[in-house]
Amino acid sequence: MLLVCGPKMFPLLFAFLLLIVDEADASQLPTQNRLVNKMLDSYDKKVKPTRLAEEPVVVTFSMELYQIIEVNERQQFILINAWIVERWRDEFLYWDPTEYDGIEEIMLPHDVLWLPDTTLYNTLTMKDEDTRRLLNAKLRANATDRFAYIELLYPTIYKFSCPLNIYYFPYDSQICKITFGSWTYDKKGIDYFPYSQYVGTSSYLENEGWHVQLFKATRRELKYSCCPNNYTILELTLHIKRKPLFYVINLIVPTCVITLISIIGFFTPSSASGERNEKVTLGITTLLSMSILMLMISDKMPTTSMFIPLIGWFLLNMIFVISLSTIMSSAVIMTQKMGLQGERLSTRTIRITCRLSRLVRITIPNHLTDISLGLGDDDGCSTVVRRNRKGDSSDVELLRRSSSRFIPPSFESTSHLLPHFHNNEHAPSPVESNDIVKKLSAFKAAVIKQRKAISEKGNTMLILVRREYDWLATVIERCSFIVFLTMFIILTAAINVIGLINWLKS
């Protein structure tokens, strides 16, 4: 037979022999190897795995949230770690388990199969290698409908944009949407469905700063102007609520303590004027401390001019209270210094100060209280005012004028009071001369005594005037303390209660 065929038949015979050897070797391969070789022999991963071109691939999508890595308020993004499972049917991959020793499930590398181009629309990472780590796909045979059911499981780290509403920071909650869909296939190519209504959180690692309230998935169809058909997308909605304890302990409480101490320090009665001067230094130091806290907040907040966060309003109000307290402390110092001028308080000032001192329980100076006793006055204020109305000039001015009238003459200036005698004709006797000298000495002593009394009275009045201004400064100090302490309590309570109510409702 070989002679009949001739030498041209040798290549064909050689190929036939190789085929027989390959079939003999294939029959000796493990069953799973034969199954994979058989399936992938004519499989093309570039083709959509449906027998009908107009039939879409139905992909079910599920997510298991593993960890919230970061919530970045300044750059408006969230970084999460999740486990993804995508499921679909591949009609080109099919085998009969009875022909392969009952094998119903196999694992294949992801790069030998057709994969849906599932894309996170609001991602901030363009490289797919940086987003998800694809490994193997699990195939399960369906002998009844003649297709392979494919499950693609992979871990992923998604960095997606989310407009964060930080108006109520640190008592805020956020709602972020994660949108998945095919970038190239419309609804007739790939149709997405959520595997479950809610995203799984059974393996979730609790975040120290945020609490997950809800994570659900919904299916939507969108019509884009570029394309004739609808696109199917999956929208995952993440509800998270901030845990405010860190910010309460490290920002709100220190701010409240600094403000409260500064208010108490500004309006604490001082025993010396120098101590009041130190209060201005205290105010400046406190404002510097508040500016540092503002910098800590601004580092976390996004650069926006649309609104001011609640914590920003709180710090601004505390700075406003401290600034006004510093100004009022300076006004108290100025009021106290005015007592050195020696001018009495006006009638209206005394009336108002007297009533305020009764209201805030400050004792009226003794030289005013004594005058008001026993005159049938209810609170003494009217009597003090009547006492202040005596004379158009102050008592100190009257004393100054009175003291100028009684300048004690020197002994030599009284020589004109002695009689003049010519030629010693009418010279007084020694007894008469002694009487004249005694009278002059007594007169001089009386004038000096009167001048000394007037001077002591003037010094006493200066002291009393200074006490009046000290009294006025003390009343202003006490009233300012009550006003600013009330402002501090109201502002602190109001702002934090507003944030706490929003936090409890969310």
PDB file of C-alpha atoms in Angstrom, residues 186-334:
ATOM      1  CA  ASP A 186     -26.307  49.655  27.339  1.00  0.00           C
ATOM      2  CA  LYS A 187     -29.307  47.787  28.663  1.00  0.00           C
ATOM      3  CA  LYS A 188     -29.406  45.509  25.616  1.00  0.00           C
ATOM      4  CA  GLY A 189     -25.817  44.489  26.231  1.00  0.00           C
ATOM      5  CA  ILE A 190     -25.611  44.150  30.050  1.00  0.00           C
ATOM      6  CA  ASP A 191     -28.492  44.402  32.460  1.00  0.00           C
ATOM      7  CA  TYR A 192     -27.495  44.858  36.123  1.00  0.00           C
ATOM      8  CA  PHE A 193     -29.512  43.722  39.116  1.00  0.00           C
ATOM      9  CA  PRO A 194     -28.675  43.898  42.846  1.00  0.00           C
ATOM     10  CA  TYR A 195     -28.193  40.476  44.395  1.00  0.00           C
ATOM     11  CA  SER A 196     -29.708  41.788  47.632  1.00  0.00           C
ATOM     12  CA  GLN A 197     -31.499  44.946  48.685  1.00  0.00           C
ATOM     13  CA  TYR A 198     -28.881  45.695  51.346  1.00  0.00           C
ATOM     14  CA  VAL A 199     -25.104  45.626  51.289  1.00  0.00           C
ATOM     15  CA  GLY A 200     -23.704  43.093  53.720  1.00  0.00           C
ATOM     16  CA  THR A 201     -21.974  44.289  56.892  1.00  0.00           C
ATOM     17  CA  SER A 202     -21.485  40.997  58.731  1.00  0.00           C
ATOM     18  CA  SER A 203     -17.672  41.224  58.393  1.00  0.00           C
ATOM     19  CA  TYR A 204     -17.499  44.995  58.849  1.00  0.00           C
ATOM     20  CA  LEU A 205     -14.693  46.380  61.039  1.00  0.00           C
ATOM     21  CA  GLU A 206     -16.123  49.226  63.108  1.00  0.00           C
ATOM     22  CA  ASN A 207     -14.673  52.624  62.279  1.00  0.00           C
ATOM     23  CA  GLU A 208     -13.505  54.763  65.205  1.00  0.00           C
ATOM     24  CA  GLY A 209     -14.962  57.952  63.818  1.00  0.00           C
ATOM     25  CA  TRP A 210     -18.084  56.849  61.911  1.00  0.00           C
ATOM     26  CA  HIS A 211     -21.033  54.570  62.440  1.00  0.00           C
ATOM     27  CA  VAL A 212     -22.735  52.847  59.491  1.00  0.00           C
ATOM     28  CA  GLN A 213     -26.495  53.266  59.742  1.00  0.00           C
ATOM     29  CA  LEU A 214     -27.680  51.933  56.398  1.00  0.00           C
ATOM     30  CA  PHE A 215     -26.173  50.599  53.180  1.00  0.00           C
ATOM     31  CA  LYS A 216     -28.667  49.618  50.500  1.00  0.00           C
ATOM     32  CA  ALA A 217     -28.655  49.022  46.741  1.00  0.00           C
ATOM     33  CA  THR A 218     -31.193  50.113  44.121  1.00  0.00           C
ATOM     34  CA  ARG A 219     -31.439  49.585  40.353  1.00  0.00           C
ATOM     35  CA  ARG A 220     -32.025  52.488  38.017  1.00  0.00           C
ATOM     36  CA  GLU A 221     -32.279  53.057  34.281  1.00  0.00           C
ATOM     37  CA  LEU A 222     -30.810  56.230  32.821  1.00  0.00           C
ATOM     38  CA  LYS A 223     -31.130  57.721  29.361  1.00  0.00           C
ATOM     39  CA  TYR A 224     -28.092  59.629  28.168  1.00  0.00           C
ATOM     40  CA  SER A 225     -28.264  62.090  25.312  1.00  0.00           C
ATOM     41  CA  CYS A 226     -25.371  60.360  23.553  1.00  0.00           C
ATOM     42  CA  CYS A 227     -27.004  56.977  23.227  1.00  0.00           C
ATOM     43  CA  PRO A 228     -30.340  55.679  21.911  1.00  0.00           C
ATOM     44  CA  ASN A 229     -30.886  53.019  24.590  1.00  0.00           C
ATOM     45  CA  ASN A 230     -31.121  53.195  28.354  1.00  0.00           C
ATOM     46  CA  TYR A 231     -28.234  52.270  30.618  1.00  0.00           C
ATOM     47  CA  THR A 232     -28.742  50.184  33.721  1.00  0.00           C
ATOM     48  CA  ILE A 233     -26.897  51.321  36.828  1.00  0.00           C
ATOM     49  CA  LEU A 234     -26.752  50.176  40.417  1.00  0.00           C
ATOM     50  CA  GLU A 235     -26.845  52.920  43.011  1.00  0.00           C
ATOM     51  CA  LEU A 236     -25.542  51.997  46.461  1.00  0.00           C
ATOM     52  CA  THR A 237     -26.527  54.469  49.171  1.00  0.00           C
ATOM     53  CA  LEU A 238     -24.309  54.668  52.249  1.00  0.00           C
ATOM     54  CA  HIS A 239     -25.655  56.337  55.413  1.00  0.00           C
ATOM     55  CA  ILE A 240     -22.960  57.097  57.987  1.00  0.00           C
ATOM     56  CA  LYS A 241     -23.081  59.128  61.203  1.00  0.00           C
ATOM     57  CA  ARG A 242     -20.103  60.740  62.891  1.00  0.00           C
ATOM     58  CA  LYS A 243     -19.088  59.837  66.421  1.00  0.00           C
ATOM     59  CA  PRO A 244     -18.651  63.301  67.971  1.00  0.00           C
ATOM     60  CA  LEU A 245     -16.956  62.316  71.237  1.00  0.00           C
ATOM     61  CA  PHE A 246     -13.429  63.006  69.941  1.00  0.00           C
ATOM     62  CA  TYR A 247     -14.292  66.557  68.888  1.00  0.00           C
ATOM     63  CA  VAL A 248     -16.322  67.243  72.021  1.00  0.00           C
ATOM     64  CA  ILE A 249     -13.399  66.259  74.250  1.00  0.00           C
ATOM     65  CA  ASN A 250     -10.609  67.832  72.196  1.00  0.00           C
ATOM     66  CA  LEU A 251     -12.277  70.969  70.805  1.00  0.00           C
ATOM     67  CA  ILE A 252     -15.586  71.948  72.365  1.00  0.00           C
ATOM     68  CA  VAL A 253     -14.737  71.288  76.019  1.00  0.00           C
ATOM     69  CA  PRO A 254     -11.323  73.067  75.880  1.00  0.00           C
ATOM     70  CA  THR A 255     -12.919  76.021  74.114  1.00  0.00           C
ATOM     71  CA  CYS A 256     -15.623  76.266  76.774  1.00  0.00           C
ATOM     72  CA  VAL A 257     -13.069  76.017  79.594  1.00  0.00           C
ATOM     73  CA  ILE A 258     -10.791  78.675  78.051  1.00  0.00           C
ATOM     74  CA  THR A 259     -13.695  81.049  77.480  1.00  0.00           C
ATOM     75  CA  LEU A 260     -15.144  80.537  80.949  1.00  0.00           C
ATOM     76  CA  ILE A 261     -11.785  81.073  82.664  1.00  0.00           C
ATOM     77  CA  SER A 262     -11.145  84.205  80.638  1.00  0.00           C
ATOM     78  CA  ILE A 263     -14.543  85.667  81.555  1.00  0.00           C
ATOM     79  CA  ILE A 264     -13.983  84.945  85.241  1.00  0.00           C
ATOM     80  CA  GLY A 265     -10.473  86.387  85.014  1.00  0.00           C
ATOM     81  CA  PHE A 266     -11.655  89.545  83.266  1.00  0.00           C
ATOM     82  CA  PHE A 267     -14.276  90.413  85.834  1.00  0.00           C
ATOM     83  CA  THR A 268     -12.780  89.193  89.096  1.00  0.00           C
ATOM     84  CA  PRO A 269     -12.475  92.108  91.603  1.00  0.00           C
ATOM     85  CA  SER A 270      -8.886  93.307  91.946  1.00  0.00           C
ATOM     86  CA  SER A 271      -7.200  94.744  94.980  1.00  0.00           C
ATOM     87  CA  ALA A 272      -4.882  96.913  92.889  1.00  0.00           C
ATOM     88  CA  SER A 273      -5.118  98.660  89.544  1.00  0.00           C
ATOM     89  CA  GLY A 274      -2.070  96.784  88.283  1.00  0.00           C
ATOM     90  CA  GLU A 275      -3.981  93.526  88.557  1.00  0.00           C
ATOM     91  CA  ARG A 276      -6.654  94.911  86.282  1.00  0.00           C
ATOM     92  CA  ASN A 277      -4.030  95.806  83.696  1.00  0.00           C
ATOM     93  CA  GLU A 278      -3.002  92.176  83.537  1.00  0.00           C
ATOM     94  CA  LYS A 279      -6.479  91.268  82.317  1.00  0.00           C
ATOM     95  CA  VAL A 280      -5.805  92.800  78.912  1.00  0.00           C
ATOM     96  CA  THR A 281      -2.797  90.511  78.577  1.00  0.00           C
ATOM     97  CA  LEU A 282      -5.039  87.612  79.568  1.00  0.00           C
ATOM     98  CA  GLY A 283      -7.483  88.539  76.793  1.00  0.00           C
ATOM     99  CA  ILE A 284      -4.797  88.652  74.122  1.00  0.00           C
ATOM    100  CA  THR A 285      -3.368  85.297  75.246  1.00  0.00           C
ATOM    101  CA  THR A 286      -6.834  83.734  75.170  1.00  0.00           C
ATOM    102  CA  LEU A 287      -7.478  85.009  71.656  1.00  0.00           C
ATOM    103  CA  LEU A 288      -4.209  83.460  70.515  1.00  0.00           C
ATOM    104  CA  SER A 289      -5.291  80.139  72.015  1.00  0.00           C
ATOM    105  CA  MET A 290      -8.613  80.353  70.201  1.00  0.00           C
ATOM    106  CA  SER A 291      -6.866  81.089  66.903  1.00  0.00           C
ATOM    107  CA  ILE A 292      -4.903  77.842  67.279  1.00  0.00           C
ATOM    108  CA  LEU A 293      -8.165  75.944  67.731  1.00  0.00           C
ATOM    109  CA  MET A 294      -9.541  77.670  64.628  1.00  0.00           C
ATOM    110  CA  LEU A 295      -6.530  76.471  62.644  1.00  0.00           C
ATOM    111  CA  MET A 296      -7.171  72.903  63.809  1.00  0.00           C
ATOM    112  CA  ILE A 297     -10.744  73.127  62.532  1.00  0.00           C
ATOM    113  CA  SER A 298      -9.829  74.804  59.231  1.00  0.00           C
ATOM    114  CA  ASP A 299      -7.413  71.970  58.420  1.00  0.00           C
ATOM    115  CA  LYS A 300     -10.333  69.522  58.327  1.00  0.00           C
ATOM    116  CA  MET A 301     -12.871  71.749  56.641  1.00  0.00           C
ATOM    117  CA  PRO A 302     -13.129  72.136  52.840  1.00  0.00           C
ATOM    118  CA  THR A 303     -12.398  75.529  51.353  1.00  0.00           C
ATOM    119  CA  THR A 304     -15.905  76.863  50.820  1.00  0.00           C
ATOM    120  CA  SER A 305     -17.730  80.171  51.040  1.00  0.00           C
ATOM    121  CA  MET A 306     -21.211  78.664  50.854  1.00  0.00           C
ATOM    122  CA  PHE A 307     -21.680  78.165  54.588  1.00  0.00           C
ATOM    123  CA  ILE A 308     -19.950  78.130  57.972  1.00  0.00           C
ATOM    124  CA  PRO A 309     -19.939  74.833  59.905  1.00  0.00           C
ATOM    125  CA  LEU A 310     -21.585  74.680  63.302  1.00  0.00           C
ATOM    126  CA  ILE A 311     -18.211  74.318  65.027  1.00  0.00           C
ATOM    127  CA  GLY A 312     -17.078  77.437  63.166  1.00  0.00           C
ATOM    128  CA  TRP A 313     -20.043  79.415  64.511  1.00  0.00           C
ATOM    129  CA  PHE A 314     -19.245  78.140  67.981  1.00  0.00           C
ATOM    130  CA  LEU A 315     -15.604  79.246  67.871  1.00  0.00           C
ATOM    131  CA  LEU A 316     -16.488  82.596  66.283  1.00  0.00           C
ATOM    132  CA  ASN A 317     -19.003  83.293  69.034  1.00  0.00           C
ATOM    133  CA  MET A 318     -16.492  82.384  71.717  1.00  0.00           C
ATOM    134  CA  ILE A 319     -13.910  84.692  70.106  1.00  0.00           C
ATOM    135  CA  PHE A 320     -16.550  87.428  69.960  1.00  0.00           C
ATOM    136  CA  VAL A 321     -17.354  86.982  73.658  1.00  0.00           C
ATOM    137  CA  ILE A 322     -13.676  87.043  74.634  1.00  0.00           C
ATOM    138  CA  SER A 323     -13.017  90.138  72.498  1.00  0.00           C
ATOM    139  CA  LEU A 324     -15.932  92.040  74.024  1.00  0.00           C
ATOM    140  CA  SER A 325     -14.819  90.934  77.484  1.00  0.00           C
ATOM    141  CA  THR A 326     -11.354  92.325  76.826  1.00  0.00           C
ATOM    142  CA  ILE A 327     -12.842  95.632  75.677  1.00  0.00           C
ATOM    143  CA  MET A 328     -15.068  95.843  78.744  1.00  0.00           C
ATOM    144  CA  SER A 329     -12.106  95.035  80.970  1.00  0.00           C
ATOM    145  CA  SER A 330     -10.257  97.974  79.381  1.00  0.00           C
ATOM    146  CA  ALA A 331     -13.302 100.182  79.997  1.00  0.00           C
ATOM    147  CA  VAL A 332     -13.272  99.161  83.670  1.00  0.00           C
ATOM    148  CA  ILE A 333      -9.588 100.092  83.918  1.00  0.00           C
ATOM    149  CA  MET A 334     -10.278 103.467  82.291  1.00  0.00           C
TER     150      MET A 334
END
